[in-house]
Coordinates of C-alpha atoms in Angstrom, one line a residue:
M1 CA 12.9 -74.9 -40.4
P2 CA 11.9 -71.6 -38.9
R3 CA 8.6 -70.1 -38.6
F4 CA 7.7 -66.2 -39.7
V5 CA 5.4 -64.5 -37.5
T6 CA 4.0 -61.3 -39.0
A7 CA 4.6 -58.4 -36.6
G8 CA 2.6 -55.7 -38.6
R9 CA 3.3 -53.4 -41.7
I10 CA 5.7 -50.6 -42.0
G11 CA 4.7 -47.6 -40.0
D12 CA 2.6 -49.9 -37.5
I13 CA 5.4 -49.4 -34.8
A14 CA 6.7 -45.7 -33.8
D15 CA 10.3 -45.3 -33.6
G16 CA 11.6 -46.2 -30.2
E17 CA 8.1 -48.0 -29.6
A18 CA 7.8 -51.9 -29.7
R19 CA 4.9 -54.4 -30.2
T20 CA 4.4 -58.2 -28.9
V21 CA 3.8 -61.0 -31.1
A22 CA 3.4 -64.6 -30.2
G23 CA 4.4 -67.5 -31.7
Q24 CA 6.3 -70.8 -30.8
G25 CA 5.0 -70.6 -27.3
K26 CA 6.5 -67.5 -26.6
V27 CA 5.5 -63.9 -26.6
V28 CA 8.3 -61.5 -28.6
A29 CA 9.1 -57.9 -28.6
V30 CA 9.4 -56.4 -31.8
F31 CA 11.3 -52.9 -31.7
R32 CA 11.8 -50.1 -34.0
V33 CA 14.8 -47.9 -33.9
G34 CA 15.2 -45.4 -36.8
D35 CA 15.1 -47.7 -40.0
R36 CA 15.8 -50.9 -38.0
Y37 CA 13.9 -53.7 -36.4
F38 CA 15.1 -56.0 -33.6
A39 CA 13.0 -58.7 -31.7
I40 CA 13.8 -60.2 -28.4
D41 CA 12.0 -62.2 -25.8
D42 CA 9.6 -59.9 -24.3
M43 CA 9.7 -61.3 -20.6
C44 CA 12.5 -59.9 -18.5
P45 CA 13.9 -62.8 -16.7
H46 CA 14.4 -60.9 -13.4
M47 CA 10.9 -60.8 -12.4
G48 CA 8.9 -61.5 -15.5
S49 CA 8.1 -57.7 -16.8
S50 CA 7.3 -57.1 -20.6
L51 CA 10.5 -55.3 -22.2
A52 CA 8.1 -54.1 -24.8
G53 CA 6.9 -51.5 -22.3
G54 CA 10.3 -50.4 -21.3
F55 CA 12.3 -47.2 -22.4
V56 CA 14.6 -47.6 -25.6
E57 CA 17.9 -45.5 -26.0
D58 CA 20.9 -46.2 -27.8
G59 CA 20.0 -49.6 -28.9
I60 CA 19.1 -51.0 -25.2
V61 CA 15.5 -51.4 -23.7
T62 CA 15.3 -51.0 -19.9
C63 CA 12.8 -53.0 -18.2
P64 CA 9.9 -50.9 -16.8
W65 CA 10.1 -52.7 -13.5
H66 CA 13.7 -52.9 -11.9
Y67 CA 15.6 -51.3 -14.6
W68 CA 17.4 -54.3 -16.1
R69 CA 18.9 -53.6 -19.6
F70 CA 19.3 -55.6 -22.7
R71 CA 20.9 -55.0 -26.0
L72 CA 18.4 -54.9 -28.9
A73 CA 20.9 -56.6 -31.3
D74 CA 21.7 -59.6 -29.7
G75 CA 19.6 -59.7 -26.2
A76 CA 22.5 -59.6 -23.8
W77 CA 22.0 -58.1 -20.4
A78 CA 24.0 -54.8 -21.1
D79 CA 25.4 -55.0 -17.2
N80 CA 26.5 -58.6 -17.8
P81 CA 26.7 -59.6 -21.7
R82 CA 27.3 -63.3 -20.8
I83 CA 23.6 -63.5 -19.7
K84 CA 21.3 -63.3 -23.0
I85 CA 17.5 -63.6 -23.5
G86 CA 16.3 -64.8 -26.9
C87 CA 16.9 -62.6 -29.9
Y88 CA 15.3 -63.3 -33.3
P89 CA 15.9 -62.1 -36.8
V90 CA 13.4 -59.7 -38.4
H91 CA 12.7 -59.4 -42.1
V92 CA 10.7 -56.8 -43.9
V93 CA 9.2 -58.2 -46.9
A94 CA 7.2 -55.9 -49.0
D95 CA 5.7 -53.8 -46.5
E96 CA 5.4 -56.6 -43.6
I97 CA 7.7 -56.9 -40.9
R98 CA 8.2 -60.7 -40.0
V99 CA 9.9 -62.2 -37.1
E100 CA 11.8 -65.5 -37.8
L101 CA 11.2 -67.9 -35.2
P102 CA 13.4 -71.7 -34.5
D103 CA 10.8 -74.5 -34.5
A104 CA 12.3 -75.6 -31.2
P105 CA 12.3 -73.3 -28.1
A106 CA 15.6 -71.3 -28.0
S107 CA 16.4 -73.0 -24.8
A108 CA 16.7 -76.4 -26.7
L109 CA 18.8 -75.0 -29.5
P110 CA 22.5 -75.0 -29.1
L111 CA 24.0 -71.7 -28.0
A112 CA 25.3 -70.2 -31.2
P113 CA 25.6 -66.5 -32.3
T114 CA 22.4 -65.4 -33.4
A115 CA 21.6 -63.4 -36.8
C116 CA 19.9 -60.6 -35.1
D117 CA 21.3 -57.4 -36.3
G118 CA 17.9 -55.5 -37.0
S119 CA 18.9 -55.3 -40.9
L120 CA 15.9 -54.7 -43.1
D121 CA 15.5 -55.9 -46.4
E122 CA 13.4 -52.4 -47.0
P123 CA 13.7 -48.9 -45.0
A124 CA 11.4 -48.5 -42.2
G125 CA 9.4 -45.8 -44.4
G126 CA 8.6 -47.8 -47.4
R127 CA 9.5 -47.2 -51.0

């Protein structure tokens, strides 16, 4: 059964910015792009930099250390999409932004498509 971790409330994350949340033994970066939220593993697999501090453009975050680029929609490395980092569904319930994390570490789960398309239950600006 998945676990939900609250990342904040609508308005807490500025457009194009991110914040980190901890849960299930990992740190996850939660990004806002327009009215959509995305959640991926925060640690860049190259040298361990926090992706939450990276630059976001066209749905891709660029690592601030060595410029590795990851798609927010599916966690794929933009330069070699066969390599992926964890990507997690985000739900907005009332005004809370919640990240859905699996029970087991992502590396222990079967490789299946992840439903992490950044869809919202409500607009980022609230009602």
